[in-house]
Coordinates of C-alpha atoms in Angstrom, one line a residue:
X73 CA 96.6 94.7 76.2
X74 CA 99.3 94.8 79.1
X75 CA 102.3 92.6 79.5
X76 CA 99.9 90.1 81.3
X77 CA 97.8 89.8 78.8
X78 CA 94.8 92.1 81.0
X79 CA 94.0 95.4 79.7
X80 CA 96.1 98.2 81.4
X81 CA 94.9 100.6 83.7
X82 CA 97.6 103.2 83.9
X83 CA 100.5 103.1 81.5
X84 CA 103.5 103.9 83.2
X85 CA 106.7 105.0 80.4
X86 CA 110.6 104.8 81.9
X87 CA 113.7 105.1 79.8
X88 CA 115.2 102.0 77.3
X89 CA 118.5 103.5 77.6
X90 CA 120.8 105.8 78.4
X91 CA 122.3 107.2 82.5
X92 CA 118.7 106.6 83.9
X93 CA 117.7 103.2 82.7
X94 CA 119.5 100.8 85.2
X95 CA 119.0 103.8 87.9
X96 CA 115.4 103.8 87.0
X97 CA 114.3 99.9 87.6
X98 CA 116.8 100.0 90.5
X99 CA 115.0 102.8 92.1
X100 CA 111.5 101.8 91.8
X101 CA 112.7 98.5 93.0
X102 CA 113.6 100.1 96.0
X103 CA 110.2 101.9 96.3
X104 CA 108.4 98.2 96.3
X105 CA 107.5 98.3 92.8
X106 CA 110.0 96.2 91.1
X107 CA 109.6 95.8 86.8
X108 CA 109.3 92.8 85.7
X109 CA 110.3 92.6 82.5
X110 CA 110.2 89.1 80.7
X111 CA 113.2 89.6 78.0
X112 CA 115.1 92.6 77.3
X113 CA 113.7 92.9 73.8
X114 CA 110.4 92.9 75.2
X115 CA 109.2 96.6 75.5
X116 CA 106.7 96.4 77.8
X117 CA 106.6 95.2 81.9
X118 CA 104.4 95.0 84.3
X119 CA 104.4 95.9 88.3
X120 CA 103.7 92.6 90.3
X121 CA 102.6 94.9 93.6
X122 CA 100.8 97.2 91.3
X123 CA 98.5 95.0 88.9
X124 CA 97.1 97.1 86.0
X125 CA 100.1 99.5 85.2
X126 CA 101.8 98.5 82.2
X127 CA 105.4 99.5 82.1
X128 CA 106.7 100.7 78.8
X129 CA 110.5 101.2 77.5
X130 CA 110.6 104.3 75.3
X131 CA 113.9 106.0 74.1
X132 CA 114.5 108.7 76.7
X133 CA 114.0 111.5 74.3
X134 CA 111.0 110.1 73.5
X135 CA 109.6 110.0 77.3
X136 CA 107.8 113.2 76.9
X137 CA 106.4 113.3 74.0
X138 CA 104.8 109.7 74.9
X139 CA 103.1 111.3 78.1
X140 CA 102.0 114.5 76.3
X141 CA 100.2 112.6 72.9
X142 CA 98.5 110.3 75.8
X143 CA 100.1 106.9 75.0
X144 CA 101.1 106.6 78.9
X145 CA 99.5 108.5 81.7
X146 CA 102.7 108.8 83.4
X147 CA 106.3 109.0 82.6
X148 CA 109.8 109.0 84.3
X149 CA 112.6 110.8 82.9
X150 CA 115.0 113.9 83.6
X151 CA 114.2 117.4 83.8
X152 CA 116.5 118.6 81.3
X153 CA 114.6 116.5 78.7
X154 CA 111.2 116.9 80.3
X155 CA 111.6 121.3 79.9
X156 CA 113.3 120.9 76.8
X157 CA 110.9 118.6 74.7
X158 CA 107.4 119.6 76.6
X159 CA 105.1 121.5 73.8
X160 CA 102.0 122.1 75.7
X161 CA 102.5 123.1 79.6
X162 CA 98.6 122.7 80.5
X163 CA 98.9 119.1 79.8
X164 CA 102.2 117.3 81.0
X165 CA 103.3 118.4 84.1
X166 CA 105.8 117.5 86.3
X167 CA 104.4 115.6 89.4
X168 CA 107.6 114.6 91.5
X169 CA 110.4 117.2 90.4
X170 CA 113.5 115.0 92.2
X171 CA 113.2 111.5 92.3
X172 CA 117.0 111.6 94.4
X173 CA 118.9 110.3 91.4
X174 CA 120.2 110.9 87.9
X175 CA 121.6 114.5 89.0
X176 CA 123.8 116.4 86.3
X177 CA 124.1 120.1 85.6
X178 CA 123.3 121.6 81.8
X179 CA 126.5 124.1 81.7
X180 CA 128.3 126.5 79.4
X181 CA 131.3 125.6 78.9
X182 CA 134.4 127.7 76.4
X183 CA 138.2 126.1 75.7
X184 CA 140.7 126.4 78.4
X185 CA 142.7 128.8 76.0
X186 CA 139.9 131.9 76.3
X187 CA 141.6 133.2 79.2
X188 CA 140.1 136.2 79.4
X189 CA 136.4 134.5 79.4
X190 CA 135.6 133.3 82.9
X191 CA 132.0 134.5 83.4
X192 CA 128.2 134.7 81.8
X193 CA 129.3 138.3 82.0
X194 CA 132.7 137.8 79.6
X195 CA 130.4 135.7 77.4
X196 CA 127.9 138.6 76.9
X197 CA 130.7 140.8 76.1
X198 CA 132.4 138.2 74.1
X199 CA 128.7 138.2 71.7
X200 CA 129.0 141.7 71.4
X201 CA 132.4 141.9 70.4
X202 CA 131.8 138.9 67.7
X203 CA 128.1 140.8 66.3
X204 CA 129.9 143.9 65.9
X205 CA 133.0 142.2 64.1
X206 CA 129.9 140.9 61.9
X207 CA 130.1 137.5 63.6
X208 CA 127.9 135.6 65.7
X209 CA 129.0 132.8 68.5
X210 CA 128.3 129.5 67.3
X211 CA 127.3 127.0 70.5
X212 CA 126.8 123.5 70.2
X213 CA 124.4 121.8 72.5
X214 CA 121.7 119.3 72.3
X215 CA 119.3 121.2 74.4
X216 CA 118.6 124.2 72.0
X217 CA 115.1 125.8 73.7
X218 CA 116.8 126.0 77.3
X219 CA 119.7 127.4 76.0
X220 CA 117.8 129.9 74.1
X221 CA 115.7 130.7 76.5
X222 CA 118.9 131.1 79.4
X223 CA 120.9 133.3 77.0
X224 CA 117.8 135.6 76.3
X225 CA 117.1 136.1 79.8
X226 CA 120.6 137.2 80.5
X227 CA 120.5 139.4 77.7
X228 CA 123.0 137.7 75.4
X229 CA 120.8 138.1 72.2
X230 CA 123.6 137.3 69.1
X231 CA 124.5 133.9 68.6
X232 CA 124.0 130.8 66.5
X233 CA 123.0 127.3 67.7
X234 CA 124.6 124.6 66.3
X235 CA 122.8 121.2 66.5
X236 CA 124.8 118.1 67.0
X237 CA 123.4 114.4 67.7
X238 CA 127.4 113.1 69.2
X239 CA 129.9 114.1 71.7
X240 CA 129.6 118.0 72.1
X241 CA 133.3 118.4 73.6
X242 CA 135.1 117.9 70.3
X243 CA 133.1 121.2 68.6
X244 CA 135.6 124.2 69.6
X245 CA 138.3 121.8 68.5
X246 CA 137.0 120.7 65.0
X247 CA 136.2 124.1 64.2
X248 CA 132.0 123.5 63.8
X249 CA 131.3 125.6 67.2
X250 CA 132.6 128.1 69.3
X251 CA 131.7 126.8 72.7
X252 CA 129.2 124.2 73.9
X253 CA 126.4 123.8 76.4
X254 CA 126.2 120.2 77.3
X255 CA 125.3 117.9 80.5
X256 CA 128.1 117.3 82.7
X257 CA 128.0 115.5 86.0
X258 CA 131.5 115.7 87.7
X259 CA 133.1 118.0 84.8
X260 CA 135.6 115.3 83.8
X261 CA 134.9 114.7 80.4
X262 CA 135.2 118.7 80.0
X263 CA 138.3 119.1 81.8
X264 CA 139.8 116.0 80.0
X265 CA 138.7 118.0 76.6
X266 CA 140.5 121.4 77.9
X267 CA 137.1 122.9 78.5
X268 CA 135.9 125.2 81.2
X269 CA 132.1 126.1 82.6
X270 CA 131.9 129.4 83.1
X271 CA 131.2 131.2 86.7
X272 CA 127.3 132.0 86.6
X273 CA 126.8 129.8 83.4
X274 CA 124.9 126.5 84.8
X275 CA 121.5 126.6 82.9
X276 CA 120.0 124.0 85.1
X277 CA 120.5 121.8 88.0
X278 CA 118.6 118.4 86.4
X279 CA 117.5 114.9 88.1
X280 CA 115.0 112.2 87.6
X281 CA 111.2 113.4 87.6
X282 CA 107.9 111.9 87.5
X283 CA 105.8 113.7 84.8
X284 CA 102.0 112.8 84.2
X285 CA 99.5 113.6 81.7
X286 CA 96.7 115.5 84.1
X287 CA 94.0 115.4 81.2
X288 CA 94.4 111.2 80.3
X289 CA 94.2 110.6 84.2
X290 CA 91.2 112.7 85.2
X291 CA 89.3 110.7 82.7
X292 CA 89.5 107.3 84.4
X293 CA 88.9 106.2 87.7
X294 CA 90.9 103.1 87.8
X295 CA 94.1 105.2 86.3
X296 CA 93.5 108.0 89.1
X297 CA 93.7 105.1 91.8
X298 CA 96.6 103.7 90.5
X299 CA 98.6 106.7 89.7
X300 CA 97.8 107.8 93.7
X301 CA 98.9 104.6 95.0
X302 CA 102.4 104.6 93.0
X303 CA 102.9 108.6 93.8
X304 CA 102.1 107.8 97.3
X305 CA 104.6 104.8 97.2
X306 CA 107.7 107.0 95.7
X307 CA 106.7 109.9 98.0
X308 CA 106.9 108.1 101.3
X309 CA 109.7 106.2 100.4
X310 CA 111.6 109.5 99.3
X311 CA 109.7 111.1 102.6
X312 CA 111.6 107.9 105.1
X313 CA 114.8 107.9 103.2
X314 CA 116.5 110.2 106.0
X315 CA 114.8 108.5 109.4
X316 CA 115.8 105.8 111.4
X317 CA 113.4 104.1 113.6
X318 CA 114.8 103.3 117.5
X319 CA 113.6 101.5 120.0
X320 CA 114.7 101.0 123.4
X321 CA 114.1 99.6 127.1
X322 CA 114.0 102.3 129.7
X323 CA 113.3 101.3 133.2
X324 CA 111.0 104.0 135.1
X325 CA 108.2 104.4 137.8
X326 CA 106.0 105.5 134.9
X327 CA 105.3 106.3 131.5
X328 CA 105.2 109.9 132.2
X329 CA 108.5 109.7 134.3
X330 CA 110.4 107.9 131.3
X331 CA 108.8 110.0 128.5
X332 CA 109.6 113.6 130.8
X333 CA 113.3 112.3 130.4
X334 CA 113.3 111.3 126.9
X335 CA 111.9 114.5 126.3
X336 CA 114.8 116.6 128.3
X337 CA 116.5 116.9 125.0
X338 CA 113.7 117.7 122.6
X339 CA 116.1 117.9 119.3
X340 CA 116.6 113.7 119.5
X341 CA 113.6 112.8 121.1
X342 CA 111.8 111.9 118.0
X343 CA 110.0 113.2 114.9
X344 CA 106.5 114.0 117.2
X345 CA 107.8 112.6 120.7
X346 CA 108.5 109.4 122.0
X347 CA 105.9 106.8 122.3
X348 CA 106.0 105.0 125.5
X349 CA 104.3 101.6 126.0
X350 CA 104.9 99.3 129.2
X351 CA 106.6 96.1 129.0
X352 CA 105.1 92.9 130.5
X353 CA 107.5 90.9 132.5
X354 CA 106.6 88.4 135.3
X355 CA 109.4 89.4 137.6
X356 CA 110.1 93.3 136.8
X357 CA 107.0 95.8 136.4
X358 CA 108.6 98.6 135.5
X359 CA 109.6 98.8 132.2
X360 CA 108.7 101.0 129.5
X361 CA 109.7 100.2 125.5
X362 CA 110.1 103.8 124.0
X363 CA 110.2 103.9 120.5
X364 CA 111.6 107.0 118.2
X365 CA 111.8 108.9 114.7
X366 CA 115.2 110.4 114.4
X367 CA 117.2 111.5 111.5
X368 CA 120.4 109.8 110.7
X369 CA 122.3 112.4 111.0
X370 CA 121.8 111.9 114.8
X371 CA 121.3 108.6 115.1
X372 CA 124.1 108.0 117.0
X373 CA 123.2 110.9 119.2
X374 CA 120.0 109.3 119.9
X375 CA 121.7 106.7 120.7
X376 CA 123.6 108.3 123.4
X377 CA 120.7 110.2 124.3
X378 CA 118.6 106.4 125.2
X379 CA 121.7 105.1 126.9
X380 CA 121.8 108.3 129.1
X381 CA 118.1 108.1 130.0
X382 CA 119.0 104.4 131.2
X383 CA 118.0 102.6 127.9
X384 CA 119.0 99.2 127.4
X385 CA 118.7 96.7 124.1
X386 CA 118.5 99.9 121.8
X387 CA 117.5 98.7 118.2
X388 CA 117.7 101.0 114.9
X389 CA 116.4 100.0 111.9
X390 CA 115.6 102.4 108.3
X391 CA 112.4 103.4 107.5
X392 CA 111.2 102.2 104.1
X393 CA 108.0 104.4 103.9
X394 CA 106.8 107.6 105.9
X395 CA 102.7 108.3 104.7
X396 CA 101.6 111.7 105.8
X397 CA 97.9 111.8 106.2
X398 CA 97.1 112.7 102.2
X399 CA 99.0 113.4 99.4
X400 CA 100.0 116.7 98.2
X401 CA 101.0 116.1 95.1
X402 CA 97.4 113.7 94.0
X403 CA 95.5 116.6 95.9
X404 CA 97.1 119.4 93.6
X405 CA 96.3 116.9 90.6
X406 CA 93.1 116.3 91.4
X407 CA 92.8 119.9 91.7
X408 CA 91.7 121.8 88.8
X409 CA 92.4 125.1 89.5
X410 CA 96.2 123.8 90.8
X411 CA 98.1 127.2 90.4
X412 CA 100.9 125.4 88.4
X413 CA 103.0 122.6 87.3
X414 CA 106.7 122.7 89.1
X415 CA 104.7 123.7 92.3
X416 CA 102.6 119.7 92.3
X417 CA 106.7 118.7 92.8
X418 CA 106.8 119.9 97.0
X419 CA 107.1 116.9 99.7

């Protein structure tokens, strides 16, 4: 039973804790679907704009494997834990690869003091050096498949990994690790531990996804409808985030005179064009209300641009959504021969 006491459609499973819970609700909130959540010790919410998903709090290791047994259809959490913890590829797959927040880099990182290791390619000779001397690097990180997998495609083949559940930055100091591979976001923490990443030695450039369960939602039509309506609604709100909406009075003789001078400088006349559309006024007849799509990184150009074509009473407001016609990322799910998982993430 859902939070509301109706049996749940879709089951959608966000993080209890950790960087991305706060940024989680807040950004969903700001995609129209708030969580309502009756207590904090209450581990499931519900969606007031989206009745029958059923929001669950799960730890955020534990975001992927919920998805990929089936107990939610779909899940947000970061990439770094969604690559690292994923066992079967076929079945959770990432839907939304960027969600725009929660952004950190998984690194290698060695003590200030190896001078003379400054590079992926000091590292590797570094690992030679130690197998030969009958040694192996020991490197502490929480993440052991990527890093595995990123120091066997650069051809660094000797080391140990050394698990550790804490703070990674104190392992080169008490003696337990070598180096460390860890989640940094601005590189503080490091620098404050006299640690260094290395040049070439980020593993992966992580955010907030959206990951779903593509077998669990094919078999339900009620879970397919509401997982397209909530893609669609983070999609066109990541989709409007950069465009302003401005609208203007432009007096002309007629909509093609106005629109022909709007148009004079295509690169801030609007997303398709302007649309023109006459104003009524009892005493002046030629008025035209031209409305645009810019970017905000020339909004104030478009402003310019308005003012210069004789635009008066120019209004800007954000966009909060931007649909296309369909949905790329429901299509590719939908799609059973979908050529593969990190591909379904493209806006």
């Amino acid at each position: 039973m859902s939070a509301n006491g109706r049996d749940a459609a879709l089951r959608l499973v966000i993080p209890s804790d950790g960087e991305l819970y706060e940024p989680t609700l807040n950004y969903l909130g700001s995609c129209g679907l708030s969580v309502r959540r009756p207590n904090s010790r209450q581990y499931t919410a519900t969606i007031r704009s989206l009745p029958g998903v059923e929001v669950l709090f799960q730890r955020s290791a534990d975001v992927t494997t919920k998805v990929e047994e089936g107990s939610a259809e779909l899940g947000i959490t970061g990439l770094d834990r969604y690559l690292e913890y994923r066992t079967d590829e076929r079945t959770v797959v990432s839907l939304l690869d960027d969600l725009g927040y929660g952004r950190c880099d998984f690194v290698l990182a060695v003590p200030d003091a190896w001078l003379d290791v400054s590079s992926i390619d000091d590292l590797a000779d570094l690992a030679l050096e130690f197998k030969q001397q009958g040694k192996q690097l020991r490197i502490a990180t929480k993440y052991p498949k990527l890093l595995r997998e990123y120091l066997f495609h650069r051809g660094i083949n000797y080391f140990t990994l050394v698990a550790v559940s804490g703070a990674l930055e104190a392992a080169p100091v008490a003696g337990y690790a070598d180096l460390i591979a860890d989640l940094t976001a601005t590189g503080t923490t490091l620098r404050e531990n006299r640690l260094k990443t290395l040049q070439g030695g980020t593993i992966l450039t992580s955010q907030s996804c959206l990951i779903g369960n593509a077998t669990t939602l094919l078999r339900s039509k009620d879970a397919l409808r509401l997982a397209r309506e909530f893609i669609e609604m983070l999609e066109a709100h990541m989709r409007a985030e950069p465009y302003y909406r401005l609208t203007a009075n432009v007096r002309g003789a007629s909509p093609q005179e106005v629109s022909a001078t709007v148009l004079s400088r295509p690169e801030v006349s609007g997303l398709r064009g302007p649309t023109i559309a006459r104003v009524y006024n009892v005493e002046e007849q030629d008025w035209y209300a031209v409305s645009l799509l810019v970017r905000k990184d020339r909004l104030m150009e478009a402003v310019d641009h308005l003012r210069d074509c004789g635009g008066i009473e120019v209004s800007a407001s954000q966009l909060s959504y931007l649909f296309k016609g369909e949905s790329s990322v429901f299509s590719r799910l939908l799609d059973p021969a979908s050529e593969s998982v990190e591909e379904i993430g493209g806006l």
